[in-house]
Amino acid sequence: MSSIAALAAAMLVAGCGGGGSTGSSGADGNTLTLWTHNAGNAAEYGIVKRIVKDFNAGQSKYKVRIQAFPQGSYNDSVVAAASAKKLPCVLDVDGPNVPNWAWGGYLAPLDLSKGHVAVKDQLPSTVGTYQGKTYASGFYDVALTLYSRKSVLKKYGIRVPTLDKPWTKAEFMAALAKIKAGGRFTNALDLGTGDPGEWWPYAYSPMLQSFGGDLIDRSAYKSAKGALNGDKAVEWGKWFRSLVTKGYAPQKSGKSPGDDFRNGKTAIQWDGSWSGQANVDKFGSDLAILPPVDFGGGPKIGGASWQWGMSSTCSNKEGAQAYLNFSRQTKYFVDFARATGTIAATTAAAQQVKGYETGGQFNVFLKEAQKFAVVRPVTPAYPYISTVFSKTAMDILAGADVKGALDQAVSQIDNNLSTSHYSTGS
């Protein structure tokens, strides 16, 4: 899943303090280095290589040279290079990390006004900003959604929700109760809780936000108090735990929740757009792609995936900007989406991707990203917040006292906010 990062490495950035670096790197004259996390992803890496090849062939002033890393070691490599002031000129970054990397002095603001695609035409979740400046831009996003089967919903007399009229909490819980009582499925619901790390805030904090809580008070980004431990957050936590105590969902999902859904073990699955094609291949027209539940504050899903930026230490920023603006052609947005099975960052590009065009079977994912996506908190503290929330949510699902666990999480986050001297604001 392209939006999930190895945030443990990124947390090292959070301890470095604000301010830019004074060294320069990433270019040898007009030859610029580009880093990507796609060494193990042949499809996406192929598009990166194509853009670089086209750029190098289309003009004679600059030459871009690629260095690819496996995703698992990428953030460590960036942290080490930043410490040594040896970052490349161009690099990709997971969207939620952009504020942390900008605050830490890794990234420089971008001027994308000369690109073929205007920033305003992109999904907001595909543009990385911090303190009013743009630091990164991506070609695609993904969307969370519920999967079921039309025949299953019909059998149990469950209304098929729509984007305009999603399930309410009461409807959702009644549906799970009916399915469990039917005895046909091992799991009425599978939330994918066996997946560790960034999946937890990506997948479950939107539910918290739909209840009316959040990971932090976004009015100032200075405290999590009230947002993460207020009445709405406690209500979310109690509901989250009830899915296990009522036997609707496993505390820890199996190794392959998608296979469990496709093999008939699970009735409803909380998963991403990346599973859409495999589910269609299995169920055909019986597949039901359903919007997220409205728990009271409107349906919510996570937003932001991998994006591209320029290092603050790049010694040839003019060349880096030229490459980044060149890459912003609709055809490349289309190529990335086709190669990765993701949602193109612009509507114009999406119209050229089979299944995502208006009326296409996957167009619902684009609409969900447009209507429901919420980016993770735009603060340098996010990597720390992510880690704390993940552990807290796991503890709650395992039976910890909800209010106590959330109070402890707020205390930890607020202590980090007060001692790390982050620059605040979005």
Coordinates of C-alpha atoms in Angstrom, one line a residue:
M1 CA 0.0 0.0 0.0
S2 CA 1.7 3.1 -1.2
S3 CA 0.5 5.4 1.6
I4 CA 2.1 3.4 4.4
A5 CA 5.5 4.6 5.6
A6 CA 8.3 3.3 7.9
L7 CA 7.7 6.1 10.4
A8 CA 10.1 4.7 13.0
A9 CA 13.0 6.1 10.9
A10 CA 11.2 9.3 10.3
M11 CA 10.9 9.9 14.0
L12 CA 14.6 10.5 14.1
V13 CA 13.9 13.7 12.2
A14 CA 11.6 14.9 14.9
G15 CA 14.5 15.2 17.3
C16 CA 16.6 17.4 15.1
G17 CA 14.9 20.7 15.7
G18 CA 13.9 23.3 13.2
G19 CA 15.9 25.3 10.7
G20 CA 17.6 24.5 7.4
S21 CA 21.0 23.1 6.8
T22 CA 23.9 25.2 5.5
G23 CA 25.6 22.6 3.2
S24 CA 24.8 21.9 -0.4
S25 CA 24.6 18.6 -2.3
G26 CA 22.6 16.6 -4.7
A27 CA 24.1 17.9 -7.9
D28 CA 27.4 17.8 -9.8
G29 CA 27.1 20.9 -11.9
N30 CA 24.0 20.3 -14.0
T31 CA 23.8 16.6 -13.2
L32 CA 21.2 16.1 -10.5
T33 CA 20.6 13.1 -8.3
L34 CA 17.1 11.8 -7.7
W35 CA 16.2 9.3 -4.9
T36 CA 13.1 7.1 -4.8
H37 CA 11.8 4.4 -2.5
N38 CA 10.7 2.3 -5.4
A39 CA 13.6 -0.2 -5.8
G40 CA 11.3 -3.1 -5.0
N41 CA 8.3 -1.8 -7.0
A42 CA 9.0 -2.5 -10.7
A43 CA 5.8 -0.9 -12.0
E44 CA 6.1 2.4 -10.2
Y45 CA 9.9 2.5 -10.7
G46 CA 9.4 2.0 -14.4
I47 CA 7.3 5.2 -14.6
V48 CA 10.0 7.2 -12.6
K49 CA 12.7 6.0 -15.1
R50 CA 10.5 6.9 -18.0
I51 CA 10.0 10.5 -16.8
V52 CA 13.7 10.9 -16.1
K53 CA 14.6 9.5 -19.6
D54 CA 12.1 11.8 -21.2
F55 CA 13.4 14.8 -19.3
N56 CA 17.0 14.0 -20.1
A57 CA 16.2 13.5 -23.8
G58 CA 14.0 16.6 -24.1
Q59 CA 16.6 19.2 -23.2
S60 CA 20.4 19.5 -23.0
K61 CA 21.0 21.7 -19.9
Y62 CA 20.3 19.2 -17.1
K63 CA 20.7 15.5 -16.5
V64 CA 18.9 13.6 -13.8
R65 CA 20.5 10.5 -12.4
I66 CA 18.4 8.0 -10.3
Q67 CA 19.2 6.1 -7.2
A68 CA 16.5 3.7 -6.0
F69 CA 16.2 2.2 -2.5
P70 CA 14.0 -0.5 -1.0
Q71 CA 11.1 1.1 0.8
G72 CA 12.1 -0.5 4.1
S73 CA 15.4 1.2 4.2
Y74 CA 14.5 4.5 2.4
N75 CA 13.8 6.7 5.4
D76 CA 16.9 5.6 7.2
S77 CA 18.9 6.5 4.1
V78 CA 17.3 10.0 4.0
V79 CA 17.9 10.6 7.7
A80 CA 21.6 9.6 7.4
A81 CA 22.1 11.7 4.2
A82 CA 20.5 14.7 5.8
S83 CA 22.8 14.4 8.9
A84 CA 25.8 14.4 6.5
K85 CA 24.3 17.1 4.3
K86 CA 24.4 14.8 1.4
L87 CA 20.7 14.7 0.3
P88 CA 19.9 14.3 -3.4
C89 CA 18.3 17.2 -5.2
V90 CA 15.0 15.4 -5.9
L91 CA 13.4 12.9 -3.6
D92 CA 10.1 11.3 -2.8
V93 CA 8.5 11.5 0.6
D94 CA 5.4 9.9 2.2
G95 CA 2.8 12.6 2.5
P96 CA 2.3 12.5 6.2
N97 CA 6.0 13.1 6.7
V98 CA 6.2 16.3 4.7
P99 CA 5.7 18.7 7.6
N100 CA 8.4 16.9 9.6
W101 CA 10.9 16.9 6.8
A102 CA 10.2 20.6 6.0
W103 CA 10.5 21.6 9.7
G104 CA 13.7 19.5 10.0
G105 CA 15.3 21.4 7.1
Y106 CA 15.2 18.5 4.6
L107 CA 12.9 20.1 2.0
A108 CA 12.8 23.4 0.2
P109 CA 9.5 25.1 -0.8
L110 CA 8.5 24.5 -4.4
D111 CA 7.3 26.8 -7.2
L112 CA 5.1 24.5 -9.3
S113 CA 3.5 27.3 -11.3
K114 CA 5.4 26.3 -14.5
G115 CA 4.2 22.8 -14.4
H116 CA 1.7 21.4 -17.0
V117 CA -0.8 20.6 -14.3
A118 CA -1.9 23.3 -11.8
V119 CA -1.7 22.5 -8.1
K120 CA -5.3 23.7 -7.7
D121 CA -6.5 20.9 -10.0
Q122 CA -5.0 18.1 -7.8
L123 CA -6.7 16.3 -5.0
P124 CA -5.8 18.3 -1.9
S125 CA -4.4 15.2 -0.3
T126 CA -1.7 14.9 -3.0
V127 CA -0.1 18.2 -2.2
G128 CA 2.2 18.5 0.8
T129 CA 2.2 21.8 2.6
Y130 CA 3.6 23.3 5.7
Q131 CA 3.1 26.8 7.1
G132 CA 1.4 27.9 4.0
K133 CA 4.1 26.7 1.6
T134 CA 4.1 23.8 -0.8
Y135 CA 6.9 21.3 -0.2
A136 CA 5.8 18.3 -2.2
S137 CA 3.4 17.1 -4.8
G138 CA 2.2 13.6 -5.7
F139 CA 0.8 11.9 -8.8
Y140 CA -1.8 9.7 -7.0
D141 CA -3.6 8.8 -3.9
V142 CA -5.6 5.8 -2.6
A143 CA -8.9 5.5 -0.8
L144 CA -10.3 3.5 2.1
T145 CA -13.6 1.8 1.5
L146 CA -15.8 -1.0 2.7
Y147 CA -16.2 -4.1 0.6
S148 CA -19.0 -6.6 0.7
R149 CA -21.2 -8.6 -1.7
K150 CA -24.6 -7.4 -2.9
S151 CA -26.0 -11.0 -2.4
V152 CA -24.9 -11.0 1.2
L153 CA -26.5 -7.6 2.0
K154 CA -29.7 -8.7 0.2
K155 CA -29.8 -12.0 2.1
Y156 CA -29.7 -10.2 5.5
G157 CA -32.0 -7.4 4.4
I158 CA -29.3 -4.7 4.7
R159 CA -29.6 -1.4 2.8
V160 CA -26.8 -0.8 0.3
P161 CA -25.3 2.6 1.4
T162 CA -24.4 5.3 -1.1
L163 CA -22.0 8.2 -1.2
D164 CA -24.9 10.5 -0.5
K165 CA -26.5 8.3 2.1
P166 CA -23.8 6.2 3.8
W167 CA -24.6 3.9 6.8
T168 CA -25.1 5.5 10.1
K169 CA -23.5 4.0 13.2
A170 CA -26.8 2.4 14.2
E171 CA -27.3 0.9 10.7
F172 CA -23.8 -0.4 10.6
M173 CA -24.0 -2.1 14.0
A174 CA -27.4 -3.6 13.1
A175 CA -25.9 -5.0 9.9
L176 CA -23.1 -6.6 11.8
A177 CA -25.5 -8.1 14.3
K178 CA -27.6 -9.6 11.5
I179 CA -24.6 -11.1 9.8
K180 CA -23.1 -12.5 13.0
A181 CA -26.5 -14.0 14.0
G182 CA -26.6 -15.7 10.5
G183 CA -23.6 -17.8 11.4
R184 CA -22.3 -18.1 7.9
F185 CA -19.2 -16.0 8.3
T186 CA -16.2 -16.3 10.7
N187 CA -15.9 -12.5 10.6
A188 CA -18.9 -10.2 10.1
L189 CA -16.2 -7.5 9.8
D190 CA -12.5 -7.4 9.3
L191 CA -10.6 -4.1 9.9
G192 CA -7.2 -5.5 9.0
T193 CA -5.8 -5.2 12.5
G194 CA -3.0 -7.6 11.8
D195 CA -1.2 -4.9 9.8
P196 CA 1.2 -2.9 12.1
G197 CA 2.6 0.6 11.9
E198 CA 1.1 3.5 10.0
W199 CA -1.9 1.5 8.9
W200 CA -3.4 2.1 12.3
P201 CA -3.6 6.0 12.2
Y202 CA -4.3 5.8 8.4
A203 CA -7.2 3.3 8.8
Y204 CA -8.7 4.1 12.2
S205 CA -8.1 7.8 13.0
P206 CA -10.7 8.7 10.2
M207 CA -13.2 6.7 12.3
L208 CA -12.2 8.7 15.4
Q209 CA -12.6 11.9 13.3
S210 CA -16.1 10.8 12.1
F211 CA -17.1 10.4 15.8
G212 CA -15.9 14.0 16.3
G213 CA -12.5 13.4 17.9
D214 CA -9.0 13.8 16.3
L215 CA -5.4 13.0 16.9
I216 CA -4.6 16.7 17.8
D217 CA -6.5 19.9 18.2
R218 CA -5.9 21.3 14.7
S219 CA -6.8 24.9 15.6
A220 CA -3.2 25.4 16.7
Y221 CA -1.5 22.0 16.6
K222 CA -0.2 22.6 20.2
S223 CA -2.2 20.0 22.1
A224 CA -4.1 16.7 21.8
K225 CA -6.2 17.5 24.9
G226 CA -9.9 17.3 24.2
A227 CA -9.4 16.0 20.6
L228 CA -7.9 12.6 21.6
N229 CA -9.4 12.2 25.0
G230 CA -12.7 14.1 25.0
D231 CA -16.2 12.6 25.1
K232 CA -16.3 11.9 21.3
A233 CA -12.9 10.2 21.4
V234 CA -13.9 8.1 24.4
E235 CA -17.1 7.1 22.5
W236 CA -14.9 6.0 19.5
G237 CA -12.7 4.0 21.7
K238 CA -15.5 2.2 23.4
W239 CA -17.1 1.4 20.1
F240 CA -13.8 0.2 18.6
R241 CA -13.4 -2.2 21.5
S242 CA -17.0 -3.4 21.2
L243 CA -16.4 -4.8 17.8
V244 CA -14.2 -7.4 19.5
T245 CA -16.3 -8.0 22.6
K246 CA -19.5 -8.4 20.5
G247 CA -17.7 -10.9 18.3
Y248 CA -18.1 -8.9 15.1
A249 CA -14.4 -8.5 14.3
P250 CA -11.2 -10.3 15.3
Q251 CA -8.9 -8.5 17.7
K252 CA -6.0 -9.3 15.3
S253 CA -6.7 -10.1 11.6
G254 CA -5.2 -12.9 9.8
K255 CA -2.1 -12.6 7.6
S256 CA -4.3 -11.8 4.5
P257 CA -7.6 -10.1 5.2
G258 CA -8.2 -9.6 1.5
D259 CA -7.9 -13.4 0.9
D260 CA -10.2 -14.0 3.9
F261 CA -12.8 -11.7 2.3
R262 CA -12.5 -13.3 -1.2
N263 CA -12.6 -16.8 0.3
G264 CA -15.8 -16.2 2.1
K265 CA -14.5 -16.0 5.6
T266 CA -15.4 -12.3 6.0
A267 CA -18.7 -10.5 5.1
I268 CA -17.5 -6.9 5.2
Q269 CA -13.9 -5.7 4.9
W270 CA -12.4 -2.3 5.6
D271 CA -9.7 -2.1 3.0
G272 CA -8.3 0.2 0.3
S273 CA -8.8 0.9 -3.4
W274 CA -5.7 -1.1 -4.1
S275 CA -7.8 -4.3 -3.5
G276 CA -10.5 -3.2 -5.9
Q277 CA -9.3 -5.1 -9.0
A278 CA -8.7 -8.4 -7.1
N279 CA -12.2 -8.2 -5.6
V280 CA -13.8 -7.5 -8.9
D281 CA -11.9 -10.4 -10.4
K282 CA -13.3 -12.7 -7.7
F283 CA -16.9 -11.5 -7.4
G284 CA -17.6 -9.6 -10.6
S285 CA -20.9 -7.6 -10.5
D286 CA -21.7 -9.1 -7.1
L287 CA -19.0 -7.0 -5.5
A288 CA -20.3 -4.1 -3.4
I289 CA -17.9 -1.1 -2.9
L290 CA -19.4 0.8 0.0
P291 CA -18.6 4.3 1.4
P292 CA -17.2 4.7 4.9
V293 CA -19.7 4.8 7.8
D294 CA -21.0 8.2 9.1
F295 CA -20.4 7.9 12.8
G296 CA -21.9 11.4 13.4
G297 CA -19.4 13.8 12.0
G298 CA -19.6 12.7 8.4
P299 CA -17.8 9.9 6.6
K300 CA -14.0 10.2 6.7
I301 CA -11.0 8.4 5.2
G302 CA -7.3 8.9 5.3
G303 CA -5.5 11.0 2.6
A304 CA -2.0 11.5 1.3
S305 CA 0.4 9.1 -0.3
W306 CA 4.0 9.4 -1.8
Q307 CA 5.0 12.8 -3.1
W308 CA 8.0 14.4 -4.7
G309 CA 10.0 17.3 -3.3
M310 CA 13.3 19.1 -3.5
S311 CA 16.0 19.0 -0.8
S312 CA 16.9 22.2 0.9
T313 CA 20.6 21.5 0.4
C314 CA 20.3 21.0 -3.4
S315 CA 23.0 23.0 -5.1
N316 CA 21.1 23.3 -8.3
K317 CA 17.5 24.2 -7.3
E318 CA 16.8 25.6 -10.8
G319 CA 17.5 22.2 -12.3
A320 CA 15.5 20.4 -9.7
Q321 CA 12.5 22.7 -10.2
A322 CA 12.8 22.3 -14.0
Y323 CA 12.6 18.5 -13.6
L324 CA 9.7 18.6 -11.1
N325 CA 7.7 21.0 -13.4
F326 CA 8.5 18.8 -16.4
S327 CA 7.1 15.8 -14.6
R328 CA 3.8 17.5 -14.0
Q329 CA 2.2 16.4 -17.3
T330 CA -1.2 14.7 -17.4
K331 CA 0.3 11.7 -19.2
Y332 CA 2.5 10.9 -16.3
F333 CA -0.3 11.2 -13.8
V334 CA -2.1 8.7 -16.0
D335 CA 0.9 6.4 -16.3
F336 CA 1.4 6.3 -12.5
A337 CA -2.3 5.5 -11.8
R338 CA -2.3 2.8 -14.4
A339 CA 0.9 1.2 -13.2
T340 CA 0.0 1.2 -9.6
G341 CA -3.7 0.8 -9.6
T342 CA -4.1 4.0 -7.7
I343 CA -6.3 7.1 -8.0
A344 CA -4.8 9.7 -10.4
A345 CA -4.3 13.0 -8.6
T346 CA -6.4 15.0 -11.1
T347 CA -9.9 14.4 -12.5
A348 CA -8.5 14.9 -16.1
A349 CA -6.0 12.1 -15.6
A350 CA -8.5 9.9 -13.9
Q351 CA -10.8 10.1 -16.9
Q352 CA -8.0 8.4 -18.9
V353 CA -7.6 5.5 -16.5
K354 CA -9.9 2.5 -17.2
G355 CA -12.4 2.0 -14.5
Y356 CA -11.9 5.4 -12.9
E357 CA -13.6 7.4 -15.6
T358 CA -17.1 8.8 -15.0
G359 CA -19.4 5.8 -14.7
G360 CA -16.5 3.4 -14.2
Q361 CA -16.6 0.7 -11.6
F362 CA -13.7 2.4 -9.6
N363 CA -14.9 6.0 -10.0
V364 CA -16.3 5.6 -6.5
F365 CA -12.7 5.7 -5.2
L366 CA -12.0 9.1 -6.8
K367 CA -15.3 10.4 -5.4
E368 CA -14.4 9.1 -1.9
A369 CA -11.0 10.8 -2.1
Q370 CA -12.7 14.1 -3.2
K371 CA -15.5 14.0 -0.6
F372 CA -14.1 12.3 2.5
A373 CA -10.3 12.4 2.6
V374 CA -8.7 13.9 5.7
V375 CA -4.9 14.3 5.7
R376 CA -3.1 13.3 8.8
P377 CA -2.2 16.3 11.1
V378 CA 0.0 18.8 9.3
T379 CA 2.6 19.1 12.1
P380 CA 6.2 18.0 12.5
A381 CA 5.1 16.0 15.5
Y382 CA 3.1 13.7 13.3
P383 CA 5.6 10.8 13.3
Y384 CA 5.5 10.7 17.1
I385 CA 1.7 11.2 17.2
S386 CA 1.3 8.2 14.8
T387 CA 3.4 5.9 17.0
V388 CA 1.5 6.9 20.2
F389 CA -1.9 6.5 18.5
S390 CA -1.0 3.1 17.1
K391 CA 0.0 1.7 20.4
T392 CA -3.0 3.3 22.2
A393 CA -5.5 1.9 19.6
M394 CA -3.9 -1.5 19.9
D395 CA -4.2 -1.4 23.7
I396 CA -7.8 -0.4 23.5
L397 CA -8.6 -3.2 21.2
A398 CA -6.9 -5.6 23.6
G399 CA -9.1 -4.4 26.5
A400 CA -7.3 -1.4 28.1
D401 CA -9.4 1.2 29.9
V402 CA -10.4 3.6 27.1
K403 CA -10.4 6.9 29.0
G404 CA -7.2 6.0 30.8
A405 CA -5.4 4.9 27.6
L406 CA -6.5 8.1 25.8
D407 CA -5.5 10.3 28.7
Q408 CA -2.0 8.7 28.7
A409 CA -1.7 9.2 24.9
V410 CA -2.6 12.9 25.3
S411 CA 0.0 13.3 28.1
Q412 CA 2.7 11.7 25.9
I413 CA 1.9 13.7 22.8
D414 CA 1.6 17.0 24.7
N415 CA 4.9 16.4 26.4
N416 CA 6.5 15.8 23.0
L417 CA 4.9 19.0 21.6
S418 CA 6.1 21.1 24.5
T419 CA 9.7 19.8 24.6
S420 CA 10.5 19.4 20.9
H421 CA 10.1 23.1 19.9
Y422 CA 8.2 22.4 16.8
S423 CA 7.1 25.3 14.5
T424 CA 3.3 25.1 14.5
G425 CA 0.7 25.9 11.9
S426 CA -0.4 24.3 8.7

